[in-house]
């Protein structure tokens, strides 16, 4: 374990030495990654607050029920109902999604995809899956896990 830490420490020190040499102009033909926008140099506006009637208005513009709107936003139907009744307020991520739904409803519709008519529970389509790139061993395990979870739903 100690050997592993010392190798990591040596690599870190070597990287810092290279950074200093680059800054002094002593290194050429190096690849540099710099970040222009950081928390110290920029500010992102918080999502707006939505009054209950505005939330209802956004939902009506999409022509969907509270339950479907909730599914589109990834929240519970009781949350949407409470927002529209003024009993609760949406949190930050939900407010950002409401902002997108208000300003760009086509984006929300495109991300959500087709809204299917109500059918038997056994025939309900599975949600879209987004998978991160995985190593080959992880892919095999993921395939095994996916197959077993689908069999349980049947």
mmCIF file of C-alpha atoms in Angstrom:
data_model
loop_
_atom_site.group_PDB
_atom_site.id
_atom_site.type_symbol
_atom_site.label_atom_id
_atom_site.label_comp_id
_atom_site.label_asym_id
_atom_site.label_seq_id
_atom_site.Cartn_x
_atom_site.Cartn_y
_atom_site.Cartn_z
ATOM 1 C CA UNK A 1 0.000 0.000 0.000
ATOM 2 C CA UNK A 2 2.830 2.376 0.903
ATOM 3 C CA UNK A 3 4.539 1.700 -2.429
ATOM 4 C CA UNK A 4 1.315 2.551 -4.271
ATOM 5 C CA UNK A 5 1.007 5.857 -2.392
ATOM 6 C CA UNK A 6 4.625 6.781 -3.059
ATOM 7 C CA UNK A 7 4.207 6.123 -6.816
ATOM 8 C CA UNK A 8 1.102 8.305 -6.823
ATOM 9 C CA UNK A 9 2.955 11.018 -4.891
ATOM 10 C CA UNK A 10 5.894 10.869 -7.279
ATOM 11 C CA UNK A 11 3.558 11.208 -10.284
ATOM 12 C CA UNK A 12 1.845 14.180 -8.648
ATOM 13 C CA UNK A 13 5.165 15.911 -7.947
ATOM 14 C CA UNK A 14 6.344 15.228 -11.512
ATOM 15 C CA UNK A 15 3.130 16.721 -12.890
ATOM 16 C CA UNK A 16 3.534 19.837 -10.764
ATOM 17 C CA UNK A 17 7.141 20.236 -11.933
ATOM 18 C CA UNK A 18 5.955 19.997 -15.563
ATOM 19 C CA UNK A 19 3.243 22.595 -14.908
ATOM 20 C CA UNK A 20 5.806 25.004 -13.443
ATOM 21 C CA UNK A 21 8.182 24.403 -16.363
ATOM 22 C CA UNK A 22 5.352 25.050 -18.838
ATOM 23 C CA UNK A 23 4.367 28.249 -17.027
ATOM 24 C CA UNK A 24 7.976 29.468 -17.219
ATOM 25 C CA UNK A 25 8.071 28.712 -20.964
ATOM 26 C CA UNK A 26 10.604 25.917 -20.561
ATOM 27 C CA UNK A 27 8.386 23.218 -22.130
ATOM 28 C CA UNK A 28 7.105 23.185 -25.702
ATOM 29 C CA UNK A 29 4.880 20.798 -27.648
ATOM 30 C CA UNK A 30 2.703 19.957 -24.663
ATOM 31 C CA UNK A 31 -1.036 19.500 -24.550
ATOM 32 C CA UNK A 32 -2.723 21.903 -22.138
ATOM 33 C CA UNK A 33 -6.291 21.675 -20.861
ATOM 34 C CA UNK A 34 -7.551 24.847 -19.262
ATOM 35 C CA UNK A 35 -10.936 25.665 -17.803
ATOM 36 C CA UNK A 36 -12.149 29.172 -18.540
ATOM 37 C CA UNK A 37 -15.375 29.151 -16.542
ATOM 38 C CA UNK A 38 -15.072 28.298 -12.874
ATOM 39 C CA UNK A 39 -17.165 28.916 -9.783
ATOM 40 C CA UNK A 40 -14.867 31.837 -8.950
ATOM 41 C CA UNK A 41 -15.319 33.552 -12.302
ATOM 42 C CA UNK A 42 -18.951 32.891 -13.142
ATOM 43 C CA UNK A 43 -22.438 32.764 -11.710
ATOM 44 C CA UNK A 44 -25.444 30.760 -12.873
ATOM 45 C CA UNK A 45 -28.860 32.167 -12.080
ATOM 46 C CA UNK A 46 -31.026 29.996 -9.857
ATOM 47 C CA UNK A 47 -34.169 28.598 -11.432
ATOM 48 C CA UNK A 48 -37.189 30.850 -10.967
ATOM 49 C CA UNK A 49 -39.886 30.337 -8.362
ATOM 50 C CA UNK A 50 -43.206 29.187 -9.808
ATOM 51 C CA UNK A 51 -46.552 30.131 -8.310
ATOM 52 C CA UNK A 52 -49.138 27.337 -8.246
ATOM 53 C CA UNK A 53 -51.179 28.870 -11.080
ATOM 54 C CA UNK A 54 -48.045 29.050 -13.291
ATOM 55 C CA UNK A 55 -47.300 25.373 -12.742
ATOM 56 C CA UNK A 56 -50.879 24.540 -13.720
ATOM 57 C CA UNK A 57 -50.564 26.806 -16.761
ATOM 58 C CA UNK A 58 -47.367 25.072 -17.921
ATOM 59 C CA UNK A 59 -49.071 21.683 -17.568
ATOM 60 C CA UNK A 60 -52.140 22.900 -19.469
ATOM 61 C CA UNK A 61 -49.937 24.175 -22.326
ATOM 62 C CA UNK A 62 -48.533 20.652 -22.601
ATOM 63 C CA UNK A 63 -52.120 19.283 -22.561
ATOM 64 C CA UNK A 64 -51.356 16.561 -20.030
ATOM 65 C CA UNK A 65 -52.835 15.391 -16.748
ATOM 66 C CA UNK A 66 -51.098 15.857 -13.407
ATOM 67 C CA UNK A 67 -50.030 12.214 -13.465
ATOM 68 C CA UNK A 68 -48.472 12.440 -16.940
ATOM 69 C CA UNK A 69 -46.846 15.792 -16.145
ATOM 70 C CA UNK A 70 -45.349 14.212 -13.030
ATOM 71 C CA UNK A 71 -43.929 11.361 -15.100
ATOM 72 C CA UNK A 72 -42.485 13.850 -17.590
ATOM 73 C CA UNK A 73 -40.701 15.692 -14.770
ATOM 74 C CA UNK A 74 -39.688 12.518 -12.916
ATOM 75 C CA UNK A 75 -41.640 13.390 -9.767
ATOM 76 C CA UNK A 76 -44.709 11.922 -8.079
ATOM 77 C CA UNK A 77 -48.246 12.897 -9.052
ATOM 78 C CA UNK A 78 -48.838 13.925 -5.438
ATOM 79 C CA UNK A 79 -45.956 16.412 -5.755
ATOM 80 C CA UNK A 80 -47.503 18.051 -8.819
ATOM 81 C CA UNK A 81 -50.887 18.142 -7.076
ATOM 82 C CA UNK A 82 -49.322 19.758 -3.972
ATOM 83 C CA UNK A 83 -47.468 22.326 -6.111
ATOM 84 C CA UNK A 84 -50.622 23.296 -7.965
ATOM 85 C CA UNK A 85 -52.562 23.596 -4.703
ATOM 86 C CA UNK A 86 -49.822 25.709 -3.110
ATOM 87 C CA UNK A 87 -49.221 23.166 -0.334
ATOM 88 C CA UNK A 88 -45.578 22.609 -1.331
ATOM 89 C CA UNK A 89 -43.009 24.262 -3.553
ATOM 90 C CA UNK A 90 -40.861 22.441 -6.104
ATOM 91 C CA UNK A 91 -37.174 22.082 -5.196
ATOM 92 C CA UNK A 92 -34.290 23.365 -7.334
ATOM 93 C CA UNK A 93 -34.039 20.565 -9.920
ATOM 94 C CA UNK A 94 -37.827 20.442 -10.351
ATOM 95 C CA UNK A 95 -37.917 24.243 -10.771
ATOM 96 C CA UNK A 96 -35.244 23.989 -13.475
ATOM 97 C CA UNK A 97 -37.339 21.355 -15.270
ATOM 98 C CA UNK A 98 -40.414 23.580 -14.948
ATOM 99 C CA UNK A 99 -38.394 26.402 -16.495
ATOM 100 C CA UNK A 100 -37.475 24.168 -19.441
ATOM 101 C CA UNK A 101 -41.098 23.051 -19.773
ATOM 102 C CA UNK A 102 -42.220 26.682 -19.788
ATOM 103 C CA UNK A 103 -39.613 28.110 -22.164
ATOM 104 C CA UNK A 104 -38.938 25.097 -24.382
ATOM 105 C CA UNK A 105 -41.746 22.543 -24.079
ATOM 106 C CA UNK A 106 -40.537 20.902 -27.296
ATOM 107 C CA UNK A 107 -37.258 19.991 -25.557
ATOM 108 C CA UNK A 108 -39.068 18.323 -22.662
ATOM 109 C CA UNK A 109 -41.325 16.458 -25.106
ATOM 110 C CA UNK A 110 -38.316 15.343 -27.153
ATOM 111 C CA UNK A 111 -36.487 14.053 -24.066
ATOM 112 C CA UNK A 112 -39.550 12.275 -22.695
ATOM 113 C CA UNK A 113 -40.425 10.737 -26.046
ATOM 114 C CA UNK A 114 -43.765 9.361 -27.051
ATOM 115 C CA UNK A 115 -46.542 9.270 -24.473
ATOM 116 C CA UNK A 116 -48.218 5.888 -24.741
ATOM 117 C CA UNK A 117 -51.929 5.281 -24.177
ATOM 118 C CA UNK A 118 -52.858 3.412 -21.014
ATOM 119 C CA UNK A 119 -52.474 -0.356 -21.519
ATOM 120 C CA UNK A 120 -52.279 -3.430 -19.379
ATOM 121 C CA UNK A 121 -49.462 -3.220 -16.789
ATOM 122 C CA UNK A 122 -47.705 -6.264 -18.255
ATOM 123 C CA UNK A 123 -47.468 -4.485 -21.619
ATOM 124 C CA UNK A 124 -46.156 -1.162 -20.283
ATOM 125 C CA UNK A 125 -42.988 -0.288 -22.197
ATOM 126 C CA UNK A 126 -39.774 -0.280 -20.190
ATOM 127 C CA UNK A 127 -38.182 3.132 -19.652
ATOM 128 C CA UNK A 128 -35.317 4.182 -21.910
ATOM 129 C CA UNK A 129 -31.955 3.000 -20.606
ATOM 130 C CA UNK A 130 -28.841 5.090 -20.804
ATOM 131 C CA UNK A 131 -25.694 3.133 -20.121
ATOM 132 C CA UNK A 132 -22.289 4.517 -19.321
ATOM 133 C CA UNK A 133 -19.333 3.050 -21.173
ATOM 134 C CA UNK A 134 -18.178 -0.009 -19.296
ATOM 135 C CA UNK A 135 -15.229 -2.350 -19.288
ATOM 136 C CA UNK A 136 -15.822 -5.718 -20.952
ATOM 137 C CA UNK A 137 -16.190 -7.528 -17.594
ATOM 138 C CA UNK A 138 -18.721 -4.907 -16.482
ATOM 139 C CA UNK A 139 -20.647 -5.332 -19.753
ATOM 140 C CA UNK A 140 -21.029 -9.064 -19.126
ATOM 141 C CA UNK A 141 -22.229 -8.452 -15.557
ATOM 142 C CA UNK A 142 -24.599 -5.721 -16.774
ATOM 143 C CA UNK A 143 -26.024 -8.031 -19.435
ATOM 144 C CA UNK A 144 -26.594 -10.724 -16.819
ATOM 145 C CA UNK A 145 -28.224 -8.234 -14.413
ATOM 146 C CA UNK A 146 -30.427 -6.759 -17.159
ATOM 147 C CA UNK A 147 -31.581 -10.170 -18.291
ATOM 148 C CA UNK A 148 -32.495 -11.279 -14.774
ATOM 149 C CA UNK A 149 -34.364 -8.025 -13.974
ATOM 150 C CA UNK A 150 -36.408 -8.288 -17.164
ATOM 151 C CA UNK A 151 -37.317 -11.896 -16.390
ATOM 152 C CA UNK A 152 -38.599 -10.865 -12.953
ATOM 153 C CA UNK A 153 -40.931 -8.252 -14.469
ATOM 154 C CA UNK A 154 -42.595 -10.774 -16.781
#
